[in-house]
Tab-separated table of C-alpha atoms in Angstrom:
chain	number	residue	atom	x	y	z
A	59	UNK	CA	102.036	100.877	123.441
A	60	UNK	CA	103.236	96.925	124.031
A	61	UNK	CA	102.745	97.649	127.869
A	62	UNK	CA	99.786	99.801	128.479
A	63	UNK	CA	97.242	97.984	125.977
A	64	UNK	CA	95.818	95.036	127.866
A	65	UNK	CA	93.497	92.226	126.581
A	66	UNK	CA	91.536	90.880	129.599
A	67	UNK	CA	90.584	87.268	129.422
A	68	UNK	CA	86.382	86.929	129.181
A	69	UNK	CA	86.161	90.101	128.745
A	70	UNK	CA	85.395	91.803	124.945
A	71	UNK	CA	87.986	94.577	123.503
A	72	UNK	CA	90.973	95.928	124.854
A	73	UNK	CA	91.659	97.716	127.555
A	74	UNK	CA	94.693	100.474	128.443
A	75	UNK	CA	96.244	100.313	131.757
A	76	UNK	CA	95.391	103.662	133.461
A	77	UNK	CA	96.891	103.215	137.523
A	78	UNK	CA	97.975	100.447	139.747
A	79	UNK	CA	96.319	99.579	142.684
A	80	UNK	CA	97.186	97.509	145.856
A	81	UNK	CA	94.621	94.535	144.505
A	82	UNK	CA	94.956	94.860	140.818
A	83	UNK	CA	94.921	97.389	137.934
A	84	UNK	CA	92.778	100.237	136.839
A	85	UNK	CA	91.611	99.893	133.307
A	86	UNK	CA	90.130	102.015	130.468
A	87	UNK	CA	88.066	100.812	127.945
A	88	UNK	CA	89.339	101.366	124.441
A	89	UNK	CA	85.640	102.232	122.849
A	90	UNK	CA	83.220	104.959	123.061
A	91	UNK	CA	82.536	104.235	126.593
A	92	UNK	CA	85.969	104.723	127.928
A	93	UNK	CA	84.680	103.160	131.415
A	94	UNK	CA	87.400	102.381	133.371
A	95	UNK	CA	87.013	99.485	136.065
A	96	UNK	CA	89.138	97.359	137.722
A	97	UNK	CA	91.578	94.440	136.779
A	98	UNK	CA	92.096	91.752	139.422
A	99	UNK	CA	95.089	89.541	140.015
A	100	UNK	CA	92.719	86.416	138.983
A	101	UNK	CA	91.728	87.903	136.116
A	102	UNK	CA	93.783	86.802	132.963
A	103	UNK	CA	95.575	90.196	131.664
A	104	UNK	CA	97.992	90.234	129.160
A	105	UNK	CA	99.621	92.764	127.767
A	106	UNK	CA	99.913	92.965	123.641
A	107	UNK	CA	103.412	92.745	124.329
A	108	UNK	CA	103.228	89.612	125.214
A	109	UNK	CA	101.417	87.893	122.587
A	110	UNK	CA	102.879	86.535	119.320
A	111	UNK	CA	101.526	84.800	116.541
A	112	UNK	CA	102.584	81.029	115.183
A	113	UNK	CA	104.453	81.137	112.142
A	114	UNK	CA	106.048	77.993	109.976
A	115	UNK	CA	109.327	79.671	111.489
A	116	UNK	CA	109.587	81.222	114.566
A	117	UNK	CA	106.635	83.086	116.509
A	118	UNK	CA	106.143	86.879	115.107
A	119	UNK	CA	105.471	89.207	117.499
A	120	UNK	CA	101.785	90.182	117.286
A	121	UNK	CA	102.796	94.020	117.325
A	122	UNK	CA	104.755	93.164	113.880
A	123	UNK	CA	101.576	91.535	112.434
A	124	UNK	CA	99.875	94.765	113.596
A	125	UNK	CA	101.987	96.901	111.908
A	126	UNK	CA	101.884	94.686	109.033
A	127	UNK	CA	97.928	95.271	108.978
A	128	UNK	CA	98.649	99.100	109.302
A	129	UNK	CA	100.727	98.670	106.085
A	130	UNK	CA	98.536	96.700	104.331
A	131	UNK	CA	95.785	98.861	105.476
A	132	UNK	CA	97.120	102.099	105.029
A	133	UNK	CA	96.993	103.223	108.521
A	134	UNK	CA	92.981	102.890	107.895
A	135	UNK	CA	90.571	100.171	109.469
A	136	UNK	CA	89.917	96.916	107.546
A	137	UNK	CA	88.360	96.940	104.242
A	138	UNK	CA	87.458	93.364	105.713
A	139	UNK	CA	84.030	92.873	107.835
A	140	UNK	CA	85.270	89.860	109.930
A	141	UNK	CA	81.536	89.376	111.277
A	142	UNK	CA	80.658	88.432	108.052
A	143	UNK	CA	83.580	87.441	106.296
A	144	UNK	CA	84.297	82.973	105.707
A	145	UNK	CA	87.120	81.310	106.962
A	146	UNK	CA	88.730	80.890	103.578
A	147	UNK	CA	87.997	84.771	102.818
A	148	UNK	CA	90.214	85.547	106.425
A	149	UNK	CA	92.391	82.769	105.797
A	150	UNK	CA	93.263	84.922	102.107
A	151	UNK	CA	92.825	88.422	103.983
A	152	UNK	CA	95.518	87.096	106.669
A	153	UNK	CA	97.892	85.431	104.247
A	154	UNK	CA	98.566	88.938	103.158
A	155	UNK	CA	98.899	90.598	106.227
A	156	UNK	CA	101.478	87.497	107.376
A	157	UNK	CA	102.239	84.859	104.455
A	158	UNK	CA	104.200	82.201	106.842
A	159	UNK	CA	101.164	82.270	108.821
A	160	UNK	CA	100.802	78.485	110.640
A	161	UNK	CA	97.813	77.258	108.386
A	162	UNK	CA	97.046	74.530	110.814
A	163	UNK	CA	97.760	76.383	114.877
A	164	UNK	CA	96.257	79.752	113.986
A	165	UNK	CA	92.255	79.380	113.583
A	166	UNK	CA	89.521	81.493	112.105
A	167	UNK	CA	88.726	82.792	115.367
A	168	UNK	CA	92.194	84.143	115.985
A	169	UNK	CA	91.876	86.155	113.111
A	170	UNK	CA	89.114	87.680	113.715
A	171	UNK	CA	90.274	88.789	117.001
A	172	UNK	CA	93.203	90.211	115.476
A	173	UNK	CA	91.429	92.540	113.179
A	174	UNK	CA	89.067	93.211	115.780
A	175	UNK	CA	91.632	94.349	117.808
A	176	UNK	CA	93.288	96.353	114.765
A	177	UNK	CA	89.988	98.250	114.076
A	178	UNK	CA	89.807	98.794	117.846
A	179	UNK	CA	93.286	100.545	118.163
A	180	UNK	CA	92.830	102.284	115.054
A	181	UNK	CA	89.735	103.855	115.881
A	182	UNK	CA	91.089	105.298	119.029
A	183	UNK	CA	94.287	106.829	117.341
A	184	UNK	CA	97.027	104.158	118.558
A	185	UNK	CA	98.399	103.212	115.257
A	186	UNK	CA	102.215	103.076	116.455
A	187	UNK	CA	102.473	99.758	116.940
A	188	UNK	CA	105.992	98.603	117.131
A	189	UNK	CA	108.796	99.834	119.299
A	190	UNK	CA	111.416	102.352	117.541
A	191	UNK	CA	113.889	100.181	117.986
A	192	UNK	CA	112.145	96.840	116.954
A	193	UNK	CA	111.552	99.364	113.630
A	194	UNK	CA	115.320	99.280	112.883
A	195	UNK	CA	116.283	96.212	113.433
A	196	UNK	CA	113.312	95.368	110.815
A	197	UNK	CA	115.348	98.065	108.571
């Protein structure tokens, strides 16, 4: 999952890597459209792999937050509308999902990303977010 879901930099959702081609990637929306399109080498793609969240400690790897949501959650999307929600009613929602949360490097807008993304992969059936072994070293 880590490798094939993509966030693309300016552009909304996520996207999961379909093909490779000489120039860039190929692309496929993760909504209703499923358009797929292509990914450029300027373009600013990262992988969810790649992406971790600040922590008082050390940075948590933003699949473990995501299965932390799915736990939290129940495997369903969030009871939380992050459109409408405050920043201190995410700030509370999030301190759940991840308590050492950095209260003064993660912003509102993070957050809302994040459970935009977790409604996102949810809704299209990807709800195996971390790595079997990552799993059982967490055991």
């Amino acid at each position: 999952m880590k490798e094939t879901i993509l966030a693309i930099a300016g552009k909304p959702g996520l996207y999961k890597l379909v093909s490779r081609s000489k120039n860039g990637l190929i692309v496929e929306a993760l909504d209703s459209t499923h358009r797929r399109q292509p990914a450029f080498a300027t373009d600013r793609i990262t992988s969810l792999g790649d992406i971790a969240m600040f922590t008082d400690t050390d940075d948590v790897p933003l699949t473990r937050v995501l299965e932390n949501m799915k736990d939290l959650e129940q495997g369903k999307p969030t009871a939380i509308n992050y459109k409408k929600a405050t920043g201190d009613e995410l700030r509370e929602y999030f301190a759940k999902v991840l308590p050492t949360y950095d209260r003064e490097r993660v912003q509102n807008s993070h957050i809302k990303k994040l459970i935009q993304w977790y409604n996102i992969l949810v809704e299209n059936g990807v709800n195996d977010f971390e790595d079997p072994e990552a799993k059982e070293e967490k055991e």
